[in-house]
Coordinates of C-alpha atoms in Angstrom, one line a residue:
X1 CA -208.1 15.9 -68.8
X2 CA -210.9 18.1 -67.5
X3 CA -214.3 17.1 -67.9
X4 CA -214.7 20.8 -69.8
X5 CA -212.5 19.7 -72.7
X6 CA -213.4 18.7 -75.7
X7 CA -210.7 16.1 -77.6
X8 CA -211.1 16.6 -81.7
X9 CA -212.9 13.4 -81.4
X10 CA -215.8 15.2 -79.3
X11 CA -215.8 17.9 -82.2
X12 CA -215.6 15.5 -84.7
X13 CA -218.7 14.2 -83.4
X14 CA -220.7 17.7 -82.8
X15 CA -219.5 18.0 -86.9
X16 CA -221.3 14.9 -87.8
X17 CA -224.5 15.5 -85.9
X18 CA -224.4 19.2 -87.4
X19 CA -224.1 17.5 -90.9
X20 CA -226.8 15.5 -90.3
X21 CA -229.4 17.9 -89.2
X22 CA -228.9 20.3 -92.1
X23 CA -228.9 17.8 -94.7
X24 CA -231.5 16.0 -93.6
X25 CA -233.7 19.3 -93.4
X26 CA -234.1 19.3 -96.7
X27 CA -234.0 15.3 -97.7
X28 CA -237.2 15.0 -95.4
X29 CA -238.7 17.4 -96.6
X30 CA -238.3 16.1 -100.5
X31 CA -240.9 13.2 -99.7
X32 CA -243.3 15.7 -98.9
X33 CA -243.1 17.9 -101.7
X34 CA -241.7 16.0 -104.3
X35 CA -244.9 14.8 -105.9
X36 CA -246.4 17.9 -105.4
X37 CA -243.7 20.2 -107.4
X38 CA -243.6 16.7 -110.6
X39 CA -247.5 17.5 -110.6
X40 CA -248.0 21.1 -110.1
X41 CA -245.0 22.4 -112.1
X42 CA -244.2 19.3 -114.4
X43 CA -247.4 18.6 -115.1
X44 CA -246.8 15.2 -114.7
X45 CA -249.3 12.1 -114.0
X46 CA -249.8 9.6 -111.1
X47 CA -247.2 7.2 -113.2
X48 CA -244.9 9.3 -113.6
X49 CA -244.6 11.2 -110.3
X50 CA -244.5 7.2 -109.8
X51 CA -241.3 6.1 -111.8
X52 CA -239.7 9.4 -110.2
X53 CA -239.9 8.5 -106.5
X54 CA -239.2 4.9 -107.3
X55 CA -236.4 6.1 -109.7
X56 CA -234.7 7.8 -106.7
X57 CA -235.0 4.9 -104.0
X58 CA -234.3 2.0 -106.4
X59 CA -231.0 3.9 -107.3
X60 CA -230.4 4.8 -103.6
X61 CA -231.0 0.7 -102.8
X62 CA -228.6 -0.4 -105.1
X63 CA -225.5 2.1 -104.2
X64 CA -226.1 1.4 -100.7
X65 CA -223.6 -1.6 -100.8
X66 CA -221.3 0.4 -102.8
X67 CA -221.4 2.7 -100.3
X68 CA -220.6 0.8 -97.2
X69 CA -217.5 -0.7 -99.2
X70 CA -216.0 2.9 -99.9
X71 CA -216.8 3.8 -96.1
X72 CA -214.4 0.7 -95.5
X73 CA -211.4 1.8 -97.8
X74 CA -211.5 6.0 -97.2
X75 CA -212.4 8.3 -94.4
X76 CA -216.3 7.5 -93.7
X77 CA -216.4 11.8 -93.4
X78 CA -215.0 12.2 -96.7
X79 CA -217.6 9.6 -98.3
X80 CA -220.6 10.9 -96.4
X81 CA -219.1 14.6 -97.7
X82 CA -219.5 13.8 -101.0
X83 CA -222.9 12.1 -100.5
X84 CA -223.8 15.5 -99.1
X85 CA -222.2 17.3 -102.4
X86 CA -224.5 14.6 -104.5
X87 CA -227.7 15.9 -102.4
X88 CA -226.4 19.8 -103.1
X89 CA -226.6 19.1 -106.7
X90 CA -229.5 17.4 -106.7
X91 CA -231.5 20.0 -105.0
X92 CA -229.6 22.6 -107.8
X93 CA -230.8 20.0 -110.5
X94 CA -234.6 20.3 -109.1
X95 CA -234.6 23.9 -109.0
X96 CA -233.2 24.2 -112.5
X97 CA -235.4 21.6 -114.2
X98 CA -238.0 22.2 -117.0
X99 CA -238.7 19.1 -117.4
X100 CA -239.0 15.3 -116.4
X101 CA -235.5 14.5 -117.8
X102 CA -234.2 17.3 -115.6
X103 CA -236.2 16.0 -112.7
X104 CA -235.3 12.6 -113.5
X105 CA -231.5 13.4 -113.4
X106 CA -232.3 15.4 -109.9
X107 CA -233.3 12.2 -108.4
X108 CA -230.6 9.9 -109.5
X109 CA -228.1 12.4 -107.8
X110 CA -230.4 12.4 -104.8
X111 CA -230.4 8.6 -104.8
X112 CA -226.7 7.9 -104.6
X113 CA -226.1 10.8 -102.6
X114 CA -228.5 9.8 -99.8
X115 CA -226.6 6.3 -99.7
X116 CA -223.5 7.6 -99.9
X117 CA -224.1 10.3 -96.9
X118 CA -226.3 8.4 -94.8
X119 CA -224.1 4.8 -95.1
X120 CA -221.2 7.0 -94.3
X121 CA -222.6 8.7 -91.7
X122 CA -223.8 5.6 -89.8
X123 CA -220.4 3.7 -90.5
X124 CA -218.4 5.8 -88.7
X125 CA -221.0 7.0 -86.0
X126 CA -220.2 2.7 -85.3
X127 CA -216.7 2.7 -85.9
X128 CA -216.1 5.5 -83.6
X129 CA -218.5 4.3 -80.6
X130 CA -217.0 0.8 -81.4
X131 CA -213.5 2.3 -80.5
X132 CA -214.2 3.9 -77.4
X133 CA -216.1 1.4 -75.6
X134 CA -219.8 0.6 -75.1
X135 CA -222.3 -0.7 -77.8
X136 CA -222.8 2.4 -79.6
X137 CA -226.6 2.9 -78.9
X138 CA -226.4 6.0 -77.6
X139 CA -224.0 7.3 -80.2
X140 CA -226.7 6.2 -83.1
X141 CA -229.5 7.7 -80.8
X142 CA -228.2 11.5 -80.6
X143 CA -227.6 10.7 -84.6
X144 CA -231.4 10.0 -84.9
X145 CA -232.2 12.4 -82.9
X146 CA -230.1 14.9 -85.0
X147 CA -232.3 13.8 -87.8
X148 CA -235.5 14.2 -86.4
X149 CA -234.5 17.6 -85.0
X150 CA -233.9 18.3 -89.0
X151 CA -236.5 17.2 -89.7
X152 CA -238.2 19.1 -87.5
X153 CA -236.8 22.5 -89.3
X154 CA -237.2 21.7 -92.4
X155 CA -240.7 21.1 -92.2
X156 CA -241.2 24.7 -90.4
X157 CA -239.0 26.4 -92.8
X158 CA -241.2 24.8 -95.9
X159 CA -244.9 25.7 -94.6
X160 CA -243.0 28.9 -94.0
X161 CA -242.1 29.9 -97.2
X162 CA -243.5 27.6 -99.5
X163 CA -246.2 30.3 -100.4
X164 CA -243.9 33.0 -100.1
X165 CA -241.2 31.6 -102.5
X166 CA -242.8 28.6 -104.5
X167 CA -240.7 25.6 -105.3
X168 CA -237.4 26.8 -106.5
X169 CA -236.6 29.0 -103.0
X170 CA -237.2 26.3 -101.1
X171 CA -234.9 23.7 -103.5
X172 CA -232.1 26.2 -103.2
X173 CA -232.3 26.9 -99.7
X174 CA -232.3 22.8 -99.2
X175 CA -228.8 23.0 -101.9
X176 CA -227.6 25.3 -99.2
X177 CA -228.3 23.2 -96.7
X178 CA -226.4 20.1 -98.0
X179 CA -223.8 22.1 -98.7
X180 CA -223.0 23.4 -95.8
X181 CA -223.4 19.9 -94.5
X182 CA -220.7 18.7 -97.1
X183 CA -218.5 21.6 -95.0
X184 CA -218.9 20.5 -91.8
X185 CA -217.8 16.6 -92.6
X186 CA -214.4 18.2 -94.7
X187 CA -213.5 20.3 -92.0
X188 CA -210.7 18.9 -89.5
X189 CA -208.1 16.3 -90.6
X190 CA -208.7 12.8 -91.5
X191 CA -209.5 10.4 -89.4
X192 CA -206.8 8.2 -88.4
X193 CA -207.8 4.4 -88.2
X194 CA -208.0 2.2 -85.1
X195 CA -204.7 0.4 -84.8
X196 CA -207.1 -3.0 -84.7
X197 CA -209.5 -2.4 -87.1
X198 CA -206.9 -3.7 -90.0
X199 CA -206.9 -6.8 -88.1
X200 CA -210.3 -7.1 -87.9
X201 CA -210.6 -6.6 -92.1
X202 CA -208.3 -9.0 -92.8
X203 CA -209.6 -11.9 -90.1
X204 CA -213.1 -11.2 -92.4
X205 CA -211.4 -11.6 -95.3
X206 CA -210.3 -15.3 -94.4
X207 CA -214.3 -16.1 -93.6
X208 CA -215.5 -14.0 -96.4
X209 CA -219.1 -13.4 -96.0
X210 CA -219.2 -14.7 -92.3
X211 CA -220.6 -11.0 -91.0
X212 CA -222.8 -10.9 -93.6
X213 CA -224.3 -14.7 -92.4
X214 CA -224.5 -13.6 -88.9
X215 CA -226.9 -9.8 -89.6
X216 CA -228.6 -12.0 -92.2
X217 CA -231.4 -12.9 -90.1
X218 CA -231.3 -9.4 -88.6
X219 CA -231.5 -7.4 -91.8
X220 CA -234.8 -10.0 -92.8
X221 CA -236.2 -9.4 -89.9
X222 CA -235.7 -5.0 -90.0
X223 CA -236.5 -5.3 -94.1
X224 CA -239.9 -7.4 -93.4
X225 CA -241.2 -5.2 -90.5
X226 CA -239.4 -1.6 -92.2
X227 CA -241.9 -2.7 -94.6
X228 CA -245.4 -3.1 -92.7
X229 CA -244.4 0.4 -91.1
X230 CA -244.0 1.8 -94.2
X231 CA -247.7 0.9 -95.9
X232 CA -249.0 1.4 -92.4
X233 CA -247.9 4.8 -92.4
X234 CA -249.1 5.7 -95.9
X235 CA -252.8 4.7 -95.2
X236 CA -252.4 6.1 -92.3
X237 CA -252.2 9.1 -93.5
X238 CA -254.9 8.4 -96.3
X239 CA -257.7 7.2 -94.2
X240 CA -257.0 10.9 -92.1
X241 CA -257.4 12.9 -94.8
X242 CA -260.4 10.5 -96.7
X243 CA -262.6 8.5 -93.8
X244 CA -261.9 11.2 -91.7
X245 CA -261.8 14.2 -93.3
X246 CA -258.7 16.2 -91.4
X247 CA -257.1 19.0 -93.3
X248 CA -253.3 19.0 -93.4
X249 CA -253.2 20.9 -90.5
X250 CA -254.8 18.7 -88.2
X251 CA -253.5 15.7 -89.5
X252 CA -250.0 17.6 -88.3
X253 CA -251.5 18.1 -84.7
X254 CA -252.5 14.3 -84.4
X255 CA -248.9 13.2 -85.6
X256 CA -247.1 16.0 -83.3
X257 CA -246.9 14.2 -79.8
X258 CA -245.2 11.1 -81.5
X259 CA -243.3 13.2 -83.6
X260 CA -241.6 15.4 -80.2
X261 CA -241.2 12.1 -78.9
X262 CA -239.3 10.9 -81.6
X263 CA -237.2 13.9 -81.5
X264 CA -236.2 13.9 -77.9
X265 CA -236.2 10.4 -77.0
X266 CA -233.4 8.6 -79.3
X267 CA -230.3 10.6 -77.4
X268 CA -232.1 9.3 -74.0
X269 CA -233.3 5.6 -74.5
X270 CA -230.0 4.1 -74.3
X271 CA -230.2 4.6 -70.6
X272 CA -233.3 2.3 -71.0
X273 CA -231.6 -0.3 -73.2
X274 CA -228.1 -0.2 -71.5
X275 CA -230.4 -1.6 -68.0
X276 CA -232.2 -4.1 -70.4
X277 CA -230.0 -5.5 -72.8
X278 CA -230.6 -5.7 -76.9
X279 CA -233.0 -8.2 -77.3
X280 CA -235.9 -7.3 -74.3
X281 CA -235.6 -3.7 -76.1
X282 CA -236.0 -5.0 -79.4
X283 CA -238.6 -7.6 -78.1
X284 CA -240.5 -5.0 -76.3
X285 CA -240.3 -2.6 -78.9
X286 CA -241.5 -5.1 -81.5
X287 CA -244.5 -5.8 -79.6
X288 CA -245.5 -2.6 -78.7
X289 CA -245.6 -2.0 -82.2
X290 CA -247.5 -4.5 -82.8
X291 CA -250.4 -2.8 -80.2
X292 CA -250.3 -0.1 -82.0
X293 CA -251.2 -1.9 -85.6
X294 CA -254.1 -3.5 -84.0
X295 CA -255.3 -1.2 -81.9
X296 CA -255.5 1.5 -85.1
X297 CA -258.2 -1.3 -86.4
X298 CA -260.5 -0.5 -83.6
X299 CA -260.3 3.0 -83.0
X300 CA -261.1 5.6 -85.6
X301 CA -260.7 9.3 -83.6
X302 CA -257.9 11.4 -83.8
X303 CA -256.6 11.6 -80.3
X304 CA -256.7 7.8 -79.5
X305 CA -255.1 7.6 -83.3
X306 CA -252.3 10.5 -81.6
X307 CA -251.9 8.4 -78.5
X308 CA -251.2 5.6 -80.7
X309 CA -249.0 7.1 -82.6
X310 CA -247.1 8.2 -79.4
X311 CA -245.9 5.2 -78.0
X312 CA -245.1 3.7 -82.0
X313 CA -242.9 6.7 -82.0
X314 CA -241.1 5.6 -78.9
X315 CA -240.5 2.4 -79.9
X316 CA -239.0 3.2 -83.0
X317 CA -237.0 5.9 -81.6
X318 CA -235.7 2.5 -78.9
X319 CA -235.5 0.1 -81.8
X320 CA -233.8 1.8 -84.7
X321 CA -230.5 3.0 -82.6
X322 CA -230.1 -0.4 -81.2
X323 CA -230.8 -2.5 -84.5
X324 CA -227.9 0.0 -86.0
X325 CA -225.7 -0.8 -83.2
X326 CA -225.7 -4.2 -83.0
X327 CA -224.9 -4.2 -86.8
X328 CA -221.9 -2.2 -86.4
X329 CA -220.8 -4.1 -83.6
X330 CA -221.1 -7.7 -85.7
X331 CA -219.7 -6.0 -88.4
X332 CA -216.0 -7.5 -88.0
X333 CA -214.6 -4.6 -88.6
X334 CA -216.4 -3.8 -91.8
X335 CA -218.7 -1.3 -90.6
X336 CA -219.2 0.4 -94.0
X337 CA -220.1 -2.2 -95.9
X338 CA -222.2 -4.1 -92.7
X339 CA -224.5 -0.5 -92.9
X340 CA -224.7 -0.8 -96.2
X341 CA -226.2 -4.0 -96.3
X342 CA -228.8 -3.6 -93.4
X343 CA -230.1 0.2 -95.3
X344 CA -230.6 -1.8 -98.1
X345 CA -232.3 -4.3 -96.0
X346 CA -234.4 -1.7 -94.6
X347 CA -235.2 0.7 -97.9
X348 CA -236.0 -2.8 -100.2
X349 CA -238.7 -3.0 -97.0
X350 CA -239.7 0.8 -97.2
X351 CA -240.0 0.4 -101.0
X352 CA -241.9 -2.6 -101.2
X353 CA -244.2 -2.0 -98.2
X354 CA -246.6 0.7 -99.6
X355 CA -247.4 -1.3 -102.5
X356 CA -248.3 -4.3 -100.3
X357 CA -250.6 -2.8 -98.3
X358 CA -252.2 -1.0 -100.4
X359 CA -253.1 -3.8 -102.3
X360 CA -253.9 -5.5 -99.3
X361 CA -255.8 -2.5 -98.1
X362 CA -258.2 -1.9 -101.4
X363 CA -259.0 -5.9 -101.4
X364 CA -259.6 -6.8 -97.9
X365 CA -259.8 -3.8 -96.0
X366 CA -258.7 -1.5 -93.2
X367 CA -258.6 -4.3 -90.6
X368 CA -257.1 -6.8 -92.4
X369 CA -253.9 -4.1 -93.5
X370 CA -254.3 -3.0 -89.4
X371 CA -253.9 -7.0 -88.5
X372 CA -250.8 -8.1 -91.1
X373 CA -248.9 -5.2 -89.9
X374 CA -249.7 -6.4 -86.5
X375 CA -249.2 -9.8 -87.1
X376 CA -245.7 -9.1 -88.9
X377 CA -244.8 -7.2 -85.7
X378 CA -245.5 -10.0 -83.6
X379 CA -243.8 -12.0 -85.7
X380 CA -240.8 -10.0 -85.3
X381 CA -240.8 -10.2 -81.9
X382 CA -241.0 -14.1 -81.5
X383 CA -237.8 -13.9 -84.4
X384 CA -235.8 -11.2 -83.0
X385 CA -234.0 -13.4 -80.5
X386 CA -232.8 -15.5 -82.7
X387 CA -231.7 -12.8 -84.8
X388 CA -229.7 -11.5 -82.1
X389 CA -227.8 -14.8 -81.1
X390 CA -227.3 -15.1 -84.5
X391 CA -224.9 -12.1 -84.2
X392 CA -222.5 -13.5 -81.3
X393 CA -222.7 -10.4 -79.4
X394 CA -222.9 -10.1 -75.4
X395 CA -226.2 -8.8 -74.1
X396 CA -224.0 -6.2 -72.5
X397 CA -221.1 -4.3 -73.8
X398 CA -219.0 -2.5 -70.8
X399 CA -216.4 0.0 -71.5
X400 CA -213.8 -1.8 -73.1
X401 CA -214.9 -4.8 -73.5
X402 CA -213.7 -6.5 -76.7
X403 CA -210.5 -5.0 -76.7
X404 CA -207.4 -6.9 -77.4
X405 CA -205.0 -7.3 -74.0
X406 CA -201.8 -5.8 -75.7
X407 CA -203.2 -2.7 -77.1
X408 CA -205.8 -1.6 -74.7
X409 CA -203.0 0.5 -73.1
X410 CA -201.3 1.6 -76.3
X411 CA -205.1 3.2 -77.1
X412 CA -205.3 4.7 -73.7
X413 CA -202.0 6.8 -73.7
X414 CA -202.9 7.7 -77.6
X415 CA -206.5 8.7 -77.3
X416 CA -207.8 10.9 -75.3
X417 CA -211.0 9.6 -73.7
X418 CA -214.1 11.5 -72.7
X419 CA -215.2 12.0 -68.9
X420 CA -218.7 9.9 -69.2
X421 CA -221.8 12.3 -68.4
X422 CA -222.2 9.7 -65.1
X423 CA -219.0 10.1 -63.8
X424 CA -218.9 14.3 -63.6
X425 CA -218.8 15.5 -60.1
X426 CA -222.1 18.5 -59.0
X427 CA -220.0 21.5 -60.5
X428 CA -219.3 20.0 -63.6
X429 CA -222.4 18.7 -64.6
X430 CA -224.1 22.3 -63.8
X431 CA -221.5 24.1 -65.7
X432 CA -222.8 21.3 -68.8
X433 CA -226.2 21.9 -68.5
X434 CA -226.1 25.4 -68.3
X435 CA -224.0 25.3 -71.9
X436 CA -226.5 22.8 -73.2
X437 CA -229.3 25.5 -72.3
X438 CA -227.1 28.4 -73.5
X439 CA -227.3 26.6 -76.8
X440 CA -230.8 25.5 -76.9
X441 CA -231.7 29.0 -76.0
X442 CA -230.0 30.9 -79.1
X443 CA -231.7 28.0 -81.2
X444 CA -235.0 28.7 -79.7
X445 CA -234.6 32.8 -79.7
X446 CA -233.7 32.6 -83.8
X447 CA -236.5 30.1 -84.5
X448 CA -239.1 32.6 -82.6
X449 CA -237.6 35.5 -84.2
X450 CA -238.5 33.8 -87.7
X451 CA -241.9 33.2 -86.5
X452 CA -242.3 36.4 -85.0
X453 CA -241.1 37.9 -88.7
X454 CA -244.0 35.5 -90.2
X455 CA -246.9 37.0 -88.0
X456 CA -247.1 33.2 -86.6
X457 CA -245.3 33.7 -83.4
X458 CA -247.3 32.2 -80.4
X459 CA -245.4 33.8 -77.9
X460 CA -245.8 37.2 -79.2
X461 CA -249.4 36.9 -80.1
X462 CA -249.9 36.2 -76.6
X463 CA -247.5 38.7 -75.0
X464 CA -249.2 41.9 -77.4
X465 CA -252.9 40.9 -78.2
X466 CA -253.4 38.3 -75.4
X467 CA -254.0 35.9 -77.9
X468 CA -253.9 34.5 -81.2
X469 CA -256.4 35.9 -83.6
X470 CA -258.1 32.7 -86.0
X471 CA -257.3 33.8 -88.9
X472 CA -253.5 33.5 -87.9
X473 CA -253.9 29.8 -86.9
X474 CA -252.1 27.4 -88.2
X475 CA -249.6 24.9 -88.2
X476 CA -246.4 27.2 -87.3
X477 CA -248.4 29.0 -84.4
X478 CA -248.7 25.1 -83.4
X479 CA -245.0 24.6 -83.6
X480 CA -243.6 27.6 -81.7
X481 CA -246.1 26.9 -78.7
X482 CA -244.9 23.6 -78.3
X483 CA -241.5 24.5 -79.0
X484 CA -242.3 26.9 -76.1
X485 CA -243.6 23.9 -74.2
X486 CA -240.4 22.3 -74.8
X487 CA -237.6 25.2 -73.8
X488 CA -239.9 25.6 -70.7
X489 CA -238.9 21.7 -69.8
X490 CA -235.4 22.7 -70.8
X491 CA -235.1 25.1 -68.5
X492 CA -236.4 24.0 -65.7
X493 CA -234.6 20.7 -65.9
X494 CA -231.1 22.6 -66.9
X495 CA -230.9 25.2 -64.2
X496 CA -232.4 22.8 -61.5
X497 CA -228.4 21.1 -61.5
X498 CA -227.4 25.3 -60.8
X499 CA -229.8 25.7 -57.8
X500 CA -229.5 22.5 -56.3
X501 CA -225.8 20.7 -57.5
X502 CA -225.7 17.0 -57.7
X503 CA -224.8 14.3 -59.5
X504 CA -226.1 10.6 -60.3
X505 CA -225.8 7.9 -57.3
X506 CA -223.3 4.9 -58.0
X507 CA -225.3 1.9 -58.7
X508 CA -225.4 -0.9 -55.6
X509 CA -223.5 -3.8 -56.6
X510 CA -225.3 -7.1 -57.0

């Protein structure tokens, strides 16, 4: 097979990272503007904008498992399809309602449709990597990169027009958006099943519960640190805007080096942990986060705060793809439900967090909510080890390892296998980056053409007026010039393998 083809497997794969991007546009952006809309156009108080967001994440916690157990019996697409169709309708339902009982039935669809889309998502992101070889951590970081590139979007689209169109534009567009998500997973046949994995079900079913013994101290250790991240975050973002005084806008410019890092990194760290092994990465990332926790009790101004923030965002974006990983990988074949168990694990943490801390925070202090997140970080580090033997995985996965003997060959001649990026000669690997770029350039020419449209086009203020004139500043001029920045990189770095062919240098055995 040439190294230019693409097996239905490969476009099976560009589907799922398409679905996730547009639906999580719109899901991302919810958190932001939910409370907002419930107060502005509901008129609705700080308990009830309350009971509405906890409404939609308690449901979302307890579906989860259900979730994972449907991703096990049907095609993961198909469930994470009709999550997608739950989050359509629950945008629809916001747009339409009048009403708390309106918004309250809005969020219950949002809630099982996020489990459903993301559990099904993730379960066959790790039954798919688990079949073709390797531990899956580079599979589940382009899918979190996906999302943060969504995320990315949605965000510019929703400063964009939120003025322009109010609430309901920007709830129909997000309907759209899921939609066409929901289109993307149906298209293509269903997935056939891995000749083994019916093994694999029914050897769990003679242990019942064994998987779920081994990720046990896992999950604790991802639910207990998910949640001193999570009430970090919020006061965070509270003591910017109240001890600090930052307007939204430049509380966007201290979070935007971490959050580019977040975006690009995930597809690329697996290089790093793949040379390291799961539990100095998960060790190392643990810790680092645990700097960053105790050194925001120390500093108070917003670039050592964005420098911070920087290297928390790389950890995570290191962490979360292998944490996801190894669960798939212990899951003994029952990927669905094993997902569904550690996003339960990590939402109960994102849910229970904030309140935490902010108790903590408004009886002891800044430093003291600073030092138990750090502390907790710590912890997880020392724990993490332990967690990881617990699962009875090799540091290192190699291609094919933990196949059976009799029907590694049977696979072979029935599945077609990608050409890995490291093993494409100099021609190939220019012709690659040069379609990469071809693609990243169309993205990049649309998204300045809508800024351009919007008067808050960097490029073109510079090109025609040499500048940008203050009372255009603002957070989407900030965007397109470091989306600028970015394509720049792109370039450079795409067309370098055109001017000068080559292609990576086998590794010297030990």
């Amino acid at each position: 097979m040439s190294a230019g083809t693409r097996t239905p497997e490969d476009r099976a794969g560009r589907r799922v990272l398409s679905a996730a991007l547009f639906a999580s546009a719109p899901a991302e952006v919810l958190d932001f503007l939910l409370p907002l809309w419930a107060g502005s156009v509901l008129g609705a108080g700080a308990s009830a904008v309350g009971a509405l967001i906890a409404f939609e994440a308690v449901l979302s916690l307890i579906v989860r498992p259900l979730a994972g157990e449907l991703a096990d019996r049907f095609d993961q697409r198909r469930v994470a399809a009709a999550g997608a169709g739950l989050y359509a309708l629950s945008f629809a339902g916001y747009a339409l309602a009048g009403s708390l009982v309106g918004a309250f039935v809005a969020a219950g669809l949002g809630g099982a449709g996020g489990a459903l889309f993301w559990v099904g998502l993730r379960a066959w992101t790790g039954q798919r990597s688990q079949g073709g070889g390797g531990d899956g951590t580079a599979a589940y970081g382009r899918l979190l990169s996906a999302e943060g590139q969504g995320a990315f979007v949605g965000y510019l689209v929703a400063f964009s027009l939120l003025e322009r169109g109010g609430y309901p534009l920007l709830f129909w567009l997000g309907s759209a958006a899921c939609a066409v998500a929901a289109a993307s997973l149906l298209r293509g046949p269903r997935r056939e099943r891995d000749a083994g994995a019916p093994r694999a079900v029914a050897g769990l079913r003679e242990g019942r519960g064994a998987a779920e013994r081994r990720l046990l101290p896992l999950m604790a250790v991802s639910a207990v640190t998910a949640a001193a991240e999570a009430g970090l975050w919020m006061l965070l973002l509270l003591r910017l805007q109240s001890h600090l005084e930052l307007s939204p806008d430049e509380i966007a410019l201290v979070f935007a080096p971490g959050f580019v890092v977040f975006v690009l990194l995930p597809a690329h760290a697996h290089r790093l942990t793949g040379r390291l092994g799961r539990t100095p990465a998960m060790v190392a990332s643990f810790a680092a986060s645990a700097l960053f926790a105790a050194g925001l009790s120390v500093v108070s101004t917003p670039p050592a705060v964005a420098v911070l923030w920087t290297v928390a965002a790389a950890c995570f974006a290191v962490q979360v793809p292998v944490e996801q990983a190894a669960v798939a990988a212990a899951s003994g074949g029952r990927t669905g439900r094993a997902m569904g168990l550690y996003e339960s694990a990590r939402l109960a943490g994102v849910v229970i967090g904030p309140l935490v801390m902010g108790v903590l925070y408004e009886e002891a202090g800044w430093a003291a909510a600073c030092g138990a997140a750090a502390v907790t970080s710590a912890v997880g580090a020392l724990v993490v080890p332990y967690a990881v033997r617990a699962l009875g995985l090799p540091e290192r996965r190699t291609d094919g390892e933990g196949e059976g003997e009799g029907d590694t060959g049977e696979r072979e001649a029935a599945r077609p296998r990608a050409v890995p990026e490291s093993a494409l000669g100099p021609k190939a690997r220019a012709r690659k980056e040069r379609r990469d770029w071809y693609v990243h350039t169309a993205v990049f020419a649309l998204g300045q053409a809508v800024l351009w449209v919007l008067d808050s086009s960097w490029l073109v203020w510079q090109i025609t007026d040499g500048g940008v004139p203050d009372d255009q500043r603002g957070p989407l001029v900030w965007a397109g010039r470091i989306w600028l920045t970015i394509w720049v990189i792109d370039t450079v770095w795409s067309w370098s393998y055109t001017l000068r062919p080559r292609e990576k240098k086998p590794k010297p055995s030990a």
